Short mmCIF file of C-alpha atoms in Angstrom, two decimals:
data_model
loop_
_atom_site.label_atom_id
_atom_site.label_comp_id
_atom_site.label_asym_id
_atom_site.label_seq_id
_atom_site.Cartn_x
_atom_site.Cartn_y
_atom_site.Cartn_z
CA GLY A 1 -0.01 -0.22 -0.31
CA ALA A 2 1.11 3.65 -0.04
CA GLY A 3 3.11 5.16 2.28
CA VAL A 4 3.44 8.32 3.55
CA SER A 5 4.27 10.84 0.67
CA GLN A 6 6.04 14.24 1.24
CA SER A 7 6.03 17.31 -1.38
CA PRO A 8 8.16 18.78 -2.89
CA SER A 9 11.14 16.45 -2.70
CA ASN A 10 13.59 19.13 -2.90
CA LYS A 11 12.67 23.12 -2.71
CA VAL A 12 15.08 25.67 -2.95
CA THR A 13 14.18 28.98 -1.90
CA GLU A 14 15.40 33.03 -1.13
CA LYS A 15 16.37 33.84 2.28
CA GLY A 16 12.96 36.04 3.36
CA LYS A 17 10.30 33.98 1.23
CA ASP A 18 7.52 31.92 2.37
CA VAL A 19 7.74 27.87 1.45
CA GLU A 20 4.58 25.29 2.25
CA LEU A 21 5.42 21.90 2.70
CA ARG A 22 3.04 19.19 2.43
CA CYS A 23 2.52 15.82 3.90
CA ASP A 24 0.07 12.75 3.29
CA PRO A 25 0.14 10.34 5.86
CA ILE A 26 -1.07 6.53 5.46
CA SER A 27 -4.58 6.40 5.16
CA GLY A 28 -6.85 5.74 8.33
CA HIS A 29 -3.52 6.83 10.47
CA THR A 30 -4.70 9.19 13.26
CA ALA A 31 -1.24 10.44 14.58
CA LEU A 32 1.13 12.63 12.10
CA TYR A 33 4.28 14.29 13.52
CA TRP A 34 6.89 16.79 12.10
CA TYR A 35 10.48 16.05 12.56
CA ARG A 36 13.32 18.53 11.06
CA GLN A 37 16.93 17.02 10.10
CA ARG A 38 19.67 19.36 9.90
CA LEU A 39 22.84 17.78 7.91
CA GLY A 40 24.77 15.59 10.42
CA GLN A 41 22.08 16.23 13.02
CA GLY A 42 19.99 13.83 14.45
CA LEU A 43 16.05 14.57 14.49
CA GLU A 44 14.24 17.18 16.03
CA PHE A 45 10.91 17.30 16.90
CA LEU A 46 8.59 19.74 15.77
CA ILE A 47 4.72 19.31 16.16
CA TYR A 48 2.71 16.30 16.55
CA PHE A 49 -1.24 15.97 15.76
CA GLN A 50 -3.44 13.14 17.22
CA GLY A 51 -7.05 13.01 15.75
CA ASN A 52 -9.37 16.21 17.09
CA SER A 53 -7.36 16.60 19.64
CA ALA A 54 -5.12 20.20 19.90
CA PRO A 55 -1.68 19.88 18.43
CA ASP A 56 1.26 19.25 21.01
CA LYS A 57 3.35 22.66 18.80
CA SER A 58 6.01 22.28 21.82
CA GLY A 59 9.03 21.73 19.55
CA LEU A 60 8.40 24.53 16.63
CA PRO A 61 11.17 26.57 16.96
CA SER A 62 9.49 30.18 16.34
CA ASP A 63 6.43 31.42 15.23
CA ARG A 64 7.78 31.84 11.96
CA PHE A 65 6.81 28.30 11.89
CA SER A 66 3.03 26.82 11.65
CA ALA A 67 1.60 23.41 10.56
CA GLU A 68 -2.27 22.47 9.61
CA ARG A 69 -4.13 19.27 9.54
CA THR A 70 -6.90 18.85 7.60
CA GLY A 71 -9.33 16.57 9.82
CA GLU A 72 -7.05 12.66 9.77
CA SER A 73 -5.43 13.59 6.07
CA VAL A 74 -2.73 16.02 4.73
CA SER A 75 -0.79 18.50 6.93
CA THR A 76 1.06 21.71 5.45
CA LEU A 77 4.21 23.41 7.17
CA THR A 78 4.73 26.41 6.25
CA ILE A 79 7.91 28.23 7.34
CA GLN A 80 7.34 32.03 6.55
CA ARG A 81 10.17 34.64 5.87
CA THR A 82 13.00 32.09 5.89
CA GLN A 83 16.52 32.17 6.96
CA GLN A 84 19.66 30.65 6.15
CA GLU A 85 19.26 28.26 9.21
CA ASP A 86 15.91 26.87 8.24
CA SER A 87 17.68 24.77 5.66
CA ALA A 88 17.02 20.70 6.11
CA VAL A 89 15.55 17.73 5.46
CA TYR A 90 11.74 18.27 7.16
CA LEU A 91 10.47 14.40 7.64
CA CYS A 92 6.51 13.64 8.65
CA ALA A 93 5.74 10.59 10.18
CA SER A 94 2.49 9.16 10.74
CA SER A 95 0.87 6.22 12.55
CA LEU A 96 -2.26 4.59 13.52
CA TRP A 97 -1.81 3.62 17.38
CA GLY A 98 0.99 3.30 19.89
CA LEU A 99 4.22 4.41 19.05
CA LEU A 100 4.99 2.87 15.57
CA ARG A 101 6.44 5.77 13.46
CA TYR A 102 6.11 5.81 9.53
CA PHE A 103 8.44 8.58 7.89
CA GLY A 104 7.68 10.22 4.51
CA PRO A 105 10.67 10.37 2.22
CA GLY A 106 11.40 14.08 3.44
CA THR A 107 11.83 17.39 1.97
CA ARG A 108 15.00 18.78 1.16
CA LEU A 109 14.81 22.69 1.67
CA THR A 110 17.72 24.95 1.17
CA VAL A 111 17.82 28.47 2.03
CA THR A 112 19.75 30.46 -0.07
CA ARG B 1 21.97 16.96 29.32
CA LYS B 2 20.36 15.76 25.91
CA GLU B 3 17.13 14.47 26.47
CA VAL B 4 18.55 11.28 24.65
CA GLU B 5 22.24 10.56 24.12
CA GLN B 6 24.64 8.38 21.49
CA ASP B 7 28.39 8.46 20.85
CA PRO B 8 28.17 9.53 17.47
CA GLY B 9 30.62 7.04 16.24
CA PRO B 10 32.20 6.54 13.31
CA PHE B 11 31.90 2.75 14.11
CA ASN B 12 34.41 1.10 11.38
CA VAL B 13 34.38 -2.62 11.53
CA PRO B 14 35.15 -5.72 9.62
CA GLU B 15 32.92 -8.03 8.26
CA GLY B 16 31.71 -10.69 10.83
CA ALA B 17 32.58 -8.88 13.86
CA THR B 18 30.26 -8.06 16.43
CA VAL B 19 29.54 -4.70 17.47
CA ALA B 20 27.54 -2.72 20.35
CA PHE B 21 26.08 0.78 20.58
CA ASN B 22 25.06 2.27 23.73
CA CYS B 23 22.25 5.31 24.49
CA THR B 24 21.39 6.69 27.59
CA TYR B 25 18.01 8.50 28.43
CA SER B 26 17.55 11.54 30.78
CA ASN B 27 13.73 11.24 31.68
CA SER B 28 12.61 7.88 34.23
CA ALA B 29 8.86 7.84 33.37
CA SER B 30 9.93 7.06 29.69
CA GLN B 31 8.24 3.80 28.90
CA SER B 32 8.93 2.92 25.26
CA PHE B 33 12.24 2.70 23.31
CA PHE B 34 13.14 1.85 19.88
CA TRP B 35 16.03 1.29 17.15
CA TYR B 36 15.30 2.97 14.26
CA ARG B 37 18.16 2.67 11.03
CA GLN B 38 19.19 5.62 8.84
CA ASP B 39 20.55 5.19 5.46
CA CYS B 40 22.48 8.11 3.94
CA ARG B 41 20.05 10.55 2.86
CA LYS B 42 16.98 8.60 3.50
CA GLU B 43 14.34 8.43 6.29
CA PRO B 44 14.86 6.68 9.04
CA LYS B 45 12.93 3.39 9.44
CA LEU B 46 12.00 1.47 12.77
CA LEU B 47 14.56 -1.44 13.45
CA MET B 48 13.43 -2.68 16.72
CA SER B 49 11.23 -2.06 19.72
CA VAL B 50 13.21 -2.61 22.60
CA TYR B 51 11.35 -4.34 25.79
CA SER B 52 12.19 -4.80 29.26
CA SER B 53 13.42 -8.33 29.15
CA GLY B 54 15.51 -8.09 25.96
CA ASN B 55 14.73 -8.93 22.54
CA GLU B 56 16.42 -10.46 19.75
CA ASP B 57 15.63 -10.08 16.21
CA GLY B 58 17.91 -12.16 14.04
CA ARG B 59 21.53 -10.70 14.42
CA PHE B 60 20.26 -7.95 16.34
CA THR B 61 19.90 -7.92 19.98
CA ALA B 62 18.03 -4.68 22.23
CA GLN B 63 18.32 -4.74 25.98
CA LEU B 64 16.75 -1.78 28.52
CA ASN B 65 18.43 -1.18 31.93
CA ARG B 66 15.54 0.78 33.36
CA ALA B 67 17.67 1.41 36.40
CA SER B 68 20.94 3.00 34.92
CA GLN B 69 18.66 4.58 31.71
CA TYR B 70 20.50 3.02 29.34
CA ILE B 71 19.43 0.96 26.15
CA SER B 72 21.73 -0.92 23.83
CA LEU B 73 21.70 -2.44 20.65
CA LEU B 74 24.10 -5.37 19.74
CA ILE B 75 24.76 -6.63 15.84
CA ARG B 76 26.35 -9.57 15.96
CA ASP B 77 27.91 -11.20 12.45
CA SER B 78 28.42 -7.62 11.05
CA LYS B 79 27.53 -7.14 7.12
CA LEU B 80 28.33 -4.77 4.82
CA SER B 81 24.83 -3.71 4.65
CA ASP B 82 24.40 -2.79 7.91
CA SER B 83 26.77 0.45 7.21
CA ALA B 84 23.88 3.03 8.66
CA THR B 85 23.08 5.33 11.17
CA TYR B 86 21.67 3.67 14.35
CA LEU B 87 18.98 6.01 16.05
CA CYS B 88 18.00 5.52 19.47
CA VAL B 89 14.34 6.69 20.08
CA VAL B 90 12.59 7.12 23.75
CA ASN B 91 9.32 8.32 24.20
CA GLU B 92 9.14 11.39 26.23
CA GLY B 93 7.00 10.21 28.98
CA SER B 94 4.90 7.74 30.63
CA SER B 95 1.88 8.19 27.94
CA ASN B 96 1.28 5.81 25.26
CA THR B 97 1.37 8.27 22.27
CA GLY B 98 3.08 11.60 22.01
CA LYS B 99 6.29 13.12 20.81
CA LEU B 100 9.68 10.91 20.37
CA ILE B 101 12.76 11.98 21.06
CA PHE B 102 15.55 11.14 18.75
CA GLY B 103 19.20 10.20 19.56
CA GLN B 104 21.67 12.03 17.57
CA GLY B 105 22.76 8.69 15.90
CA THR B 106 25.65 6.33 15.72
CA THR B 107 27.16 5.94 12.86
CA LEU B 108 28.29 2.16 11.54
CA GLN B 109 30.40 1.52 8.78
CA VAL B 110 30.96 -1.90 7.65
CA LYS B 111 34.40 -2.46 6.19
CA PRO B 112 35.08 -6.09 3.71
#
């Protein structure tokens, strides 16, 4: 079956521009997560959606970052006024229950 | 102190060797533990869960020491294909859902 998909796979943007990253979770998965991975670093938690509960936004690094999720489907991560330090791979993951995570291939963001 | 700490390595071992990775975590309330594998420029993939009694999956053995807040992964008879980064992952708290905290990862390079 289809896994977690993300788009675009690569995004190059100029400093100061806004970007939107999309995640399509596995159908039926109630939980959706966004992580960020800078080059040579571990995964950094950004935000977590679980069903209709209020999202856990505790990992968002600044108010330039926001995320939305439509029901239990697609999610969009928006970064406003991008900075060079935002350059990273942004990974989305989904799960049905418990803590098993299925990751998408990621969006590689480069801010020039 | 980082929430999940790993020796980044790299560990360079010959084929057939046995290699062990360690990980420590800071939140004593954590209940769920995992090892993930991440290949270069790829998304992380679940390798195995870690159970209190220890568990084995083929050449891989995971162990948990709650008293010391320590997790290990043992790989026997290393293969070239085992070369990757191994991520130690810990549930942040005692709930069965919520965010996972990733270690920085330990890089393994298996040489012929």
